[in-house]
Amino acid sequence: MNDMTVRGKQDLLIGGRRVAPLSGRYFETLNPATEEVIALVAEAGADDVDAAVRSARDAFEGAWGNMKASDRGRLMLKLADLIRQSEDELVALESLDSGKPVSAIRRQDLPAVIDTLTYYAGMADKINGQVIPARTDALTYTVREPLGVVGAIIPWNFPLMIGMWKLAPALACGCTVVLKPAEITPLTALRIGELALEAGFPAGVINVVPGFGKIAGQALVDHPDVDKISFTGSPAVGKHILRGAAGNLKRVTLELGGKSANIIFPDADLDAAVKAAASGIFFNTGQVCSAGSRILVHADIYDQVVERLAARAASTRIGNPQETSTAMGPLVSQVQMKRVLDYIDIGRNEGATVVTGGGRAGDTGYYVQPTVFAGVEHDMRISQEEIFGPVATVIKFTDDADALHIANGTVYSLAAGVWSTDIARVHRFARKLKAGTVWINTYGPTDIRLPWGGTRDSGYGREHGDMAIENFTEPKVVWINT
Ligand code: TAP
């Protein structure tokens, strides 16, 4: 399985057909576990993106826009069925392209994709306006109308799942989509687009344009006929998109990075806390926006937590992501591996201590050892900047005020965790932590029914739940004199 390649060139998906890019250019996508080429993928240029936006607009004005909401929901359920039936193929493809372990994709990503699709399928015919009794001489009410054409720009850390977080609510609301997957993980997005056609989605409802961010992504952001950009990725690109979207004042939602604090007090269940802290940073090789990358530990238990965390890190089963026993695969790319190794050097040079890990694992594939840094100070770069790799920074605190000061002391505010059995304390921390999600005595679970996102460098707006409906619709007031 690890040597698997994908047959044929992977063309764009525009207007219900697989088409070659107008430039004729293709790029290689690699298996990060072996560094081997698995497929040649079409590189969308601005003219291809324009064709995709036109086909999305046609579908929006035509077949999709005229379809009953309940029929849209039914098609989404059909797609969920086809995804379920294609589980083996999608799991293998996602793993080959991204290096994620098959066991994790099967346990987490695929079920989340199906859950997201079925949740929003059920919502398609429940998007209501309100009758608002503003006057006695008029009937005044609101309807929620779909925004139109959505540009979805997604990263490489959860290609299937984050793609569906954008597709499903957009489709439920009646929008059409041009999806730009990350250049290094384009394969499952193309396959989902094909499955949607098989399910019966009209041509042009879902278009997939793999390519480079600066070309295909930028063309979507600049396009005057795109009504909304839904983006997940880095704060730098997010801010750039927000500026670019001012061109036609398109709506924007941004899910960006994090440097989340996971705070452990001496009265916590330490077995559970250490286990969750390890998976909070090492899951998906640390390539998670809400990774608990700063583990804040009370001085009284600092040494024992560091020791137990290091033992867990050292026993992580790293290996071939296609094997079901593998817990941790490679990083997604050589660029990401270098970035993480550079940060490990920065941490050493700043004076923090590598307790375990600290280097590349093997010499083929983009593997980095799960690494635990102790003696980390709050103002060090490894404590402030998002590393996006399997690197835990363990920071000592002395009391509640100190913990809060450290936890809230970065430019991010996506998520945080607190481990304690003191009920007053956990409520106090839930209130005072700057984070879109606060986990108490757990770390990391998400659910499509709950709003997800952050503020400051973590993002702009919220995804998931019924809040996502607001992301893809506009209210309209109707005033009828009576
Ligand atoms: P980004 O560069 O932000 O890439 C995210 C997406 O945006 C990709 O599809 C990318 O295209 C596209 N993009 C890049 N430049 C663009 C532009 N000018 N206009 C429109 N789209 C553009 O992130 P990355 O390089 O993949 O990852 C870098 C860092 O981002 C990570 O280390 C991490 O800190 C953060 N990140 C956060 C998350 C979440 S979930 N919040 C997820 C992944 C990464 P390409 O295909 O060319 O990359």
XYZ file of C-alpha atoms and ligand atoms in Angstrom:
530
model
C 0.000 0.000 0.000
C 2.829 2.406 0.802
C 4.039 2.202 -2.814
C 0.588 2.940 -4.169
C 0.272 5.551 -6.879
C -2.839 7.099 -8.320
C -3.491 6.174 -11.916
C -3.738 8.893 -14.543
C -3.312 12.629 -14.309
C -5.555 14.286 -11.747
C -7.407 16.931 -13.703
C -9.456 19.844 -12.426
C -13.150 19.372 -11.710
C -15.103 22.179 -13.342
C -18.714 22.248 -14.495
C -19.243 18.555 -13.745
C -16.264 17.354 -15.802
C -12.617 16.529 -15.214
C -10.743 18.984 -17.421
C -7.085 19.668 -18.158
C -5.742 23.035 -16.984
C -5.676 25.647 -19.737
C -1.922 26.080 -19.219
C -1.366 22.315 -19.608
C 0.748 22.410 -16.415
C 0.752 19.609 -13.815
C 2.614 19.309 -10.514
C 3.663 16.306 -8.438
C 2.033 15.327 -5.181
C 4.230 13.219 -2.879
C 3.747 10.557 -0.254
C 5.377 12.177 2.804
C 6.188 8.761 4.276
C 8.314 7.715 1.296
C 8.987 11.008 -0.528
C 7.779 9.273 -3.721
C 5.490 10.813 -6.303
C 1.964 9.432 -6.078
C 0.218 11.491 -8.746
C 0.458 14.327 -11.220
C -2.098 17.006 -10.430
C -3.451 19.769 -12.634
C -2.299 23.250 -11.687
C -5.231 25.648 -11.887
C -4.412 29.096 -13.231
C -6.490 32.256 -12.923
C -8.314 31.406 -16.170
C -9.289 27.953 -14.839
C -10.507 29.539 -11.609
C -12.546 31.965 -13.672
C -14.136 29.050 -15.561
C -14.907 27.339 -12.234
C -16.504 30.487 -10.816
C -18.622 30.879 -13.966
C -19.817 27.293 -13.731
C -20.581 27.763 -10.015
C -22.537 30.919 -10.848
C -24.511 29.111 -13.568
C -25.402 26.314 -11.152
C -26.370 28.846 -8.500
C -28.639 30.731 -10.885
C -29.935 27.497 -12.419
C -30.316 23.897 -11.294
C -29.078 24.303 -7.708
C -30.821 27.592 -7.049
C -34.111 26.188 -8.340
C -33.927 22.954 -6.361
C -36.187 22.458 -3.335
C -34.222 22.717 -0.089
C -35.328 19.221 0.973
C -33.999 17.819 -2.321
C -30.663 19.474 -1.664
C -30.642 17.771 1.727
C -31.471 14.420 0.121
C -28.538 14.764 -2.304
C -26.239 15.519 0.601
C -27.419 12.362 2.359
C -26.778 10.400 -0.835
C -23.248 11.808 -0.932
C -22.782 10.762 2.698
C -23.796 7.213 1.687
C -21.324 7.169 -1.190
C -18.557 8.425 1.101
C -19.407 5.627 3.536
C -19.221 3.067 0.704
C -15.894 4.547 -0.480
C -14.360 4.533 2.990
C -11.425 2.241 2.163
C -10.462 4.219 -0.901
C -10.778 7.616 0.795
C -8.838 6.476 3.862
C -6.001 5.127 1.689
C -5.920 8.231 -0.498
C -5.941 10.669 2.423
C -3.209 8.732 4.161
C -1.000 8.487 1.068
C -1.301 12.174 0.308
C -1.000 13.597 3.831
C 0.883 10.950 5.841
C -1.934 10.642 8.365
C -2.242 7.189 9.934
C -5.084 5.160 8.427
C -6.335 4.236 11.887
C -6.824 7.910 12.796
C -8.584 8.719 9.519
C -10.925 5.762 9.967
C -11.600 6.561 13.611
C -11.860 10.320 13.369
C -11.757 12.069 10.007
C -14.123 9.897 7.989
C -16.829 9.682 10.691
C -16.553 13.463 11.178
C -16.978 14.024 7.430
C -20.126 11.897 7.379
C -21.459 13.473 10.579
C -20.910 16.961 9.147
C -22.663 16.123 5.915
C -25.661 14.474 7.562
C -25.968 17.232 10.184
C -26.134 19.959 7.531
C -28.267 17.823 5.183
C -30.889 17.876 7.914
C -30.569 21.627 8.182
C -31.081 22.359 4.474
C -34.870 22.706 4.792
C -34.832 24.371 8.208
C -33.217 27.682 7.330
C -35.960 30.080 8.301
C -36.524 33.781 8.468
C -38.697 35.496 11.045
C -41.932 37.407 11.026
C -41.063 40.548 12.993
C -44.082 42.648 14.018
C -42.472 46.043 13.393
C -45.684 47.844 12.398
C -49.428 47.433 12.617
C -49.943 48.593 9.025
C -47.489 46.200 7.384
C -46.425 42.583 7.331
C -42.660 42.635 7.903
C -40.569 39.508 7.729
C -37.073 38.256 6.945
C -35.860 35.438 4.738
C -32.328 34.029 4.683
C -30.971 33.866 1.150
C -27.875 31.955 0.048
C -24.820 34.154 -0.459
C -24.007 32.753 -3.896
C -20.612 31.453 -5.006
C -18.280 30.416 -2.198
C -14.504 30.126 -2.553
C -13.313 27.527 -0.046
C -9.550 27.532 0.562
C -8.351 24.714 2.767
C -5.083 23.518 4.357
C -3.337 20.169 4.361
C -3.711 19.032 7.956
C -7.288 17.678 7.672
C -8.065 17.845 3.942
C -11.229 15.738 4.016
C -12.617 17.038 7.277
C -11.927 20.756 6.876
C -13.103 20.546 3.261
C -16.440 19.157 4.452
C -16.676 21.759 7.244
C -16.940 24.289 4.416
C -18.787 22.329 1.729
C -21.635 20.970 3.838
C -23.011 24.200 5.343
C -22.493 26.071 2.056
C -24.489 23.428 0.162
C -27.196 23.269 2.823
C -27.670 27.022 2.465
C -27.989 26.732 -1.318
C -24.581 28.144 -2.243
C -22.286 26.682 -4.883
C -18.587 26.136 -4.230
C -15.175 26.443 -5.839
C -12.834 24.468 -3.586
C -9.071 25.091 -3.614
C -7.380 22.267 -1.710
C -3.843 22.706 -0.387
C -1.332 22.094 -3.120
C 0.257 19.209 -1.209
C -2.978 17.320 -0.411
C -5.364 17.707 -3.356
C -6.456 14.111 -3.981
C -9.408 13.494 -1.649
C -11.068 16.817 -2.528
C -11.119 15.787 -6.189
C -12.574 12.410 -5.258
C -15.309 13.984 -3.103
C -16.210 16.196 -6.065
C -16.544 13.115 -8.261
C -18.666 11.305 -5.680
C -20.971 14.330 -5.527
C -21.551 14.033 -9.284
C -22.238 10.325 -8.838
C -24.753 11.207 -6.115
C -26.585 13.414 -8.607
C -25.394 16.917 -7.734
C -25.900 19.165 -10.762
C -22.772 20.159 -12.697
C -21.054 23.216 -11.299
C -22.325 22.954 -7.722
C -18.931 21.678 -6.514
C -15.835 22.633 -8.513
C -12.338 21.632 -7.387
C -9.296 23.626 -8.506
C -6.026 22.280 -7.085
C -3.004 24.502 -7.525
C -0.857 27.039 -5.763
C -2.139 29.445 -3.171
C -0.518 32.466 -4.724
C -2.139 31.708 -8.097
C -5.349 29.674 -7.771
C -6.125 30.789 -4.201
C -5.353 34.399 -4.989
C -7.514 34.256 -8.140
C -10.474 33.146 -6.014
C -9.863 35.924 -3.495
C -9.595 38.532 -6.256
C -12.538 37.275 -8.308
C -15.360 39.844 -8.431
C -18.028 37.152 -8.810
C -17.063 35.201 -5.673
C -19.361 36.211 -2.811
C -17.576 34.587 0.090
C -14.175 33.200 1.031
C -14.119 30.534 3.690
C -10.472 29.993 4.607
C -8.495 27.805 6.972
C -4.733 28.218 7.205
C -2.057 30.530 8.504
C -2.654 33.945 10.079
C -0.394 35.617 7.497
C -2.415 34.343 4.533
C -5.671 34.949 6.427
C -4.835 38.625 6.901
C -3.798 38.891 3.269
C -7.140 37.374 2.214
C -9.092 39.787 4.382
C -7.361 42.719 2.693
C -7.899 41.220 -0.786
C -11.574 40.513 -0.133
C -12.191 44.242 0.260
C -12.166 44.407 -3.581
C -15.847 43.476 -3.837
C -16.448 43.383 -0.065
C -16.889 39.634 -0.204
C -17.738 37.964 3.062
C -14.825 36.225 4.807
C -14.501 33.594 7.513
C -11.002 32.744 8.737
C -9.911 29.774 10.839
C -6.252 30.344 11.630
C -3.622 29.132 14.029
C -3.234 28.628 17.740
C -0.756 28.187 20.569
C -3.158 26.690 23.019
C -2.469 26.302 26.722
C -3.298 23.046 28.479
C -3.126 23.830 32.216
C -2.561 21.076 34.776
C -3.138 21.629 38.519
C -1.941 19.299 41.297
C -5.535 18.318 42.208
C -6.192 16.909 38.710
C -6.432 13.255 37.737
C -2.813 13.187 36.587
C -3.045 9.926 34.635
C -5.853 11.330 32.518
C -4.228 14.766 32.255
C -0.864 13.460 31.051
C -2.485 11.054 28.579
C -4.631 13.838 27.111
C -1.753 16.317 27.118
C 0.332 13.869 25.071
C -2.394 13.212 22.525
C -3.251 16.946 22.576
C 0.143 17.739 21.120
C 1.194 14.572 19.288
C -2.100 13.721 17.533
C -1.774 14.242 13.756
C 1.968 14.789 14.344
C 1.130 18.069 16.051
C -0.349 19.524 12.857
C -3.539 20.685 14.529
C -4.635 24.309 14.914
C -5.898 23.611 18.440
C -2.918 21.452 19.490
C -2.190 21.822 23.204
C 1.330 22.917 22.383
C 1.909 24.813 25.647
C 1.514 22.504 28.593
C 1.339 24.638 31.735
C 2.135 22.646 34.861
C 2.005 23.735 38.503
C 5.448 23.867 40.129
C 4.531 21.149 42.692
C 3.998 18.516 39.988
C 6.193 19.899 37.214
C 8.998 17.331 37.342
C 6.716 14.315 37.498
C 4.497 15.556 34.660
C 7.540 16.255 32.462
C 8.853 12.754 33.179
C 5.536 11.053 32.435
C 4.964 13.096 29.310
C 8.447 12.286 28.050
C 7.820 8.575 28.655
C 4.626 8.745 26.621
C 6.345 10.679 23.830
C 9.206 8.194 23.661
C 6.814 5.248 23.407
C 4.722 6.730 20.565
C 4.445 4.238 17.699
C 5.890 6.189 14.764
C 5.850 4.510 11.390
C 4.223 3.738 8.097
C 0.863 5.549 8.165
C -0.707 2.772 6.088
C -0.237 0.284 8.951
C -3.092 0.146 11.424
C -0.740 -0.022 14.423
C 0.902 3.317 13.596
C -0.034 6.137 15.952
C 2.099 8.881 14.438
C 3.042 9.404 10.801
C 5.400 11.863 9.138
C 4.904 15.590 8.820
C 3.116 16.546 5.638
C 6.079 17.915 3.665
C 9.771 18.582 3.641
C 9.052 22.281 4.193
C 7.045 21.493 7.317
C 9.727 19.074 8.589
C 12.411 21.738 8.173
C 10.232 24.321 9.904
C 9.733 22.019 12.896
C 13.416 21.025 13.101
C 14.374 24.716 12.921
C 12.062 25.432 15.858
C 13.686 22.636 17.844
C 17.058 24.322 17.247
C 15.572 27.678 18.244
C 14.305 26.141 21.503
C 17.724 24.694 22.317
C 19.401 28.010 21.538
C 16.920 29.836 23.750
C 18.023 27.648 26.656
C 15.131 25.184 26.940
C 15.990 21.522 27.545
C 15.063 18.684 25.200
C 13.904 15.893 27.524
C 13.096 13.460 24.737
C 13.128 13.509 20.930
C 14.702 16.564 19.361
C 15.532 15.348 15.868
C 14.472 13.699 12.660
C 13.328 10.069 12.887
C 14.947 7.944 10.157
C 16.295 9.355 6.918
C 13.414 8.675 4.531
C 10.060 10.377 4.888
C 9.389 13.561 6.790
C 9.405 12.038 10.268
C 10.286 14.033 13.390
C 10.589 12.478 16.844
C 7.921 13.444 19.377
C 9.779 16.081 21.353
C 9.295 17.425 24.863
C 10.941 20.675 25.948
C 11.241 21.447 29.672
C 12.524 24.639 31.267
C 10.514 26.692 28.795
C 10.020 30.365 29.633
C 6.845 32.182 28.628
C 8.620 34.684 26.384
C 10.664 32.168 24.390
C 9.793 31.860 20.695
C 8.942 28.165 21.121
C 6.347 29.260 23.680
C 4.913 32.077 21.588
C 4.970 30.877 17.958
C 2.970 28.110 16.348
C 5.324 25.241 15.475
C 2.699 22.911 13.973
C 4.671 19.781 14.741
C 5.130 17.177 17.502
C 6.845 19.557 19.916
C 5.500 20.033 23.436
C 6.702 23.008 25.445
C 6.213 22.480 29.178
C 6.012 25.683 31.200
C 6.034 25.952 35.011
C 3.516 28.161 36.843
C 3.146 28.998 40.510
C -0.472 30.059 41.079
C -3.780 30.766 39.313
C -2.867 34.312 38.335
C 0.447 33.182 36.895
C -1.270 30.404 34.902
C -3.829 32.826 33.457
C -1.185 35.377 32.592
C 0.834 32.768 30.669
C -2.201 31.105 29.064
C -3.580 34.375 27.711
C -0.182 35.770 26.793
C 0.100 35.008 23.075
C -1.447 36.528 19.949
C -3.730 33.492 19.635
C -7.047 32.604 21.249
C -8.382 29.421 19.707
C -8.582 26.861 22.523
C -7.411 26.046 26.035
C -7.638 23.174 28.504
C -7.814 23.095 32.313
C -7.247 20.071 34.533
C -8.489 20.442 38.088
C -11.155 19.062 40.425
C -11.777 22.446 42.053
C -15.156 23.435 40.657
C -14.821 27.132 41.432
C -11.413 27.260 39.804
C -12.478 25.571 36.569
C -15.435 27.948 36.207
C -13.151 30.902 36.881
C -10.715 29.720 34.232
C -13.512 29.009 31.755
C -14.552 32.631 32.168
C -11.122 34.230 32.057
C -9.317 32.236 29.379
C -9.162 33.975 26.002
C -10.213 31.096 23.794
C -13.003 30.087 21.428
C -13.215 26.712 23.200
C -12.242 25.828 26.784
C -11.962 22.132 27.617
C -12.262 21.126 31.266
C -10.726 17.797 32.279
C -10.423 16.786 28.632
C -8.460 18.069 25.675
C -9.277 18.289 22.003
C -12.756 16.969 21.207
C -14.782 18.921 18.660
C -18.321 18.426 17.437
C -19.912 19.884 14.340
C -22.873 21.057 16.465
C -20.652 23.426 18.495
C -19.275 26.733 17.234
C -15.593 26.559 16.347
C -13.087 29.368 15.899
C -11.156 32.065 17.670
C -10.314 35.722 17.689
C -7.132 37.768 17.174
C -4.580 35.714 15.174
C -6.757 32.605 15.554
C -9.439 33.870 13.258
C -12.451 35.808 12.251
C -15.946 34.405 12.673
C -17.099 30.954 13.712
C -17.740 27.751 11.803
C -19.947 24.764 12.735
C -23.398 24.491 14.251
C -26.134 26.835 13.175
C -23.646 29.708 13.238
C -22.312 28.417 9.928
C -25.696 29.129 8.391
C -25.067 32.822 8.974
C -21.734 32.446 7.170
C -23.413 31.363 3.947
C -26.670 33.357 3.933
C -27.767 36.980 4.021
C -30.987 38.141 5.639
C -33.469 40.036 3.480
C -36.349 42.116 4.850
C -39.708 42.029 3.091
C -42.134 44.847 3.958
C -45.693 44.529 2.689
C -48.080 47.368 3.334
C -51.400 46.010 4.477
P -1.274 28.623 4.260
O -0.116 29.054 3.456
O -2.065 29.655 4.960
O -2.203 27.749 3.295
C -3.559 27.459 3.497
C -4.284 27.490 2.152
O -4.219 28.807 1.611
C -3.635 26.583 1.100
O -4.637 26.058 0.264
C -2.757 27.580 0.362
O -2.377 27.177 -0.918
C -3.663 28.784 0.314
N -2.988 30.043 0.049
C -1.679 30.361 0.222
N -1.443 31.623 -0.196
C -2.618 32.126 -0.642
C -3.035 33.369 -1.194
N -2.178 34.381 -1.395
N -4.330 33.527 -1.532
C -5.216 32.538 -1.353
N -4.881 31.328 -0.858
C -3.609 31.118 -0.486
O -0.837 27.621 5.324
P 0.231 26.448 5.109
O 1.478 26.923 4.447
O -0.474 25.376 4.438
O 0.580 26.160 6.603
C 1.404 27.101 7.271
C 0.925 27.323 8.667
O -0.485 27.597 8.684
C 1.051 26.120 9.554
O 2.323 25.912 10.008
C 0.053 26.488 10.620
O 0.600 27.416 11.499
C -1.047 27.163 9.885
N -2.140 26.229 9.580
C -3.262 26.352 10.325
C -4.300 25.488 10.104
C -5.546 25.610 10.877
S -6.545 24.359 10.959
N -5.887 26.713 11.468
C -4.207 24.491 9.147
C -3.029 24.390 8.391
C -2.023 25.292 8.619
P -1.143 26.149 -1.144
O -1.824 24.985 -1.694
O -0.220 26.781 -2.126
O -0.511 25.901 0.152
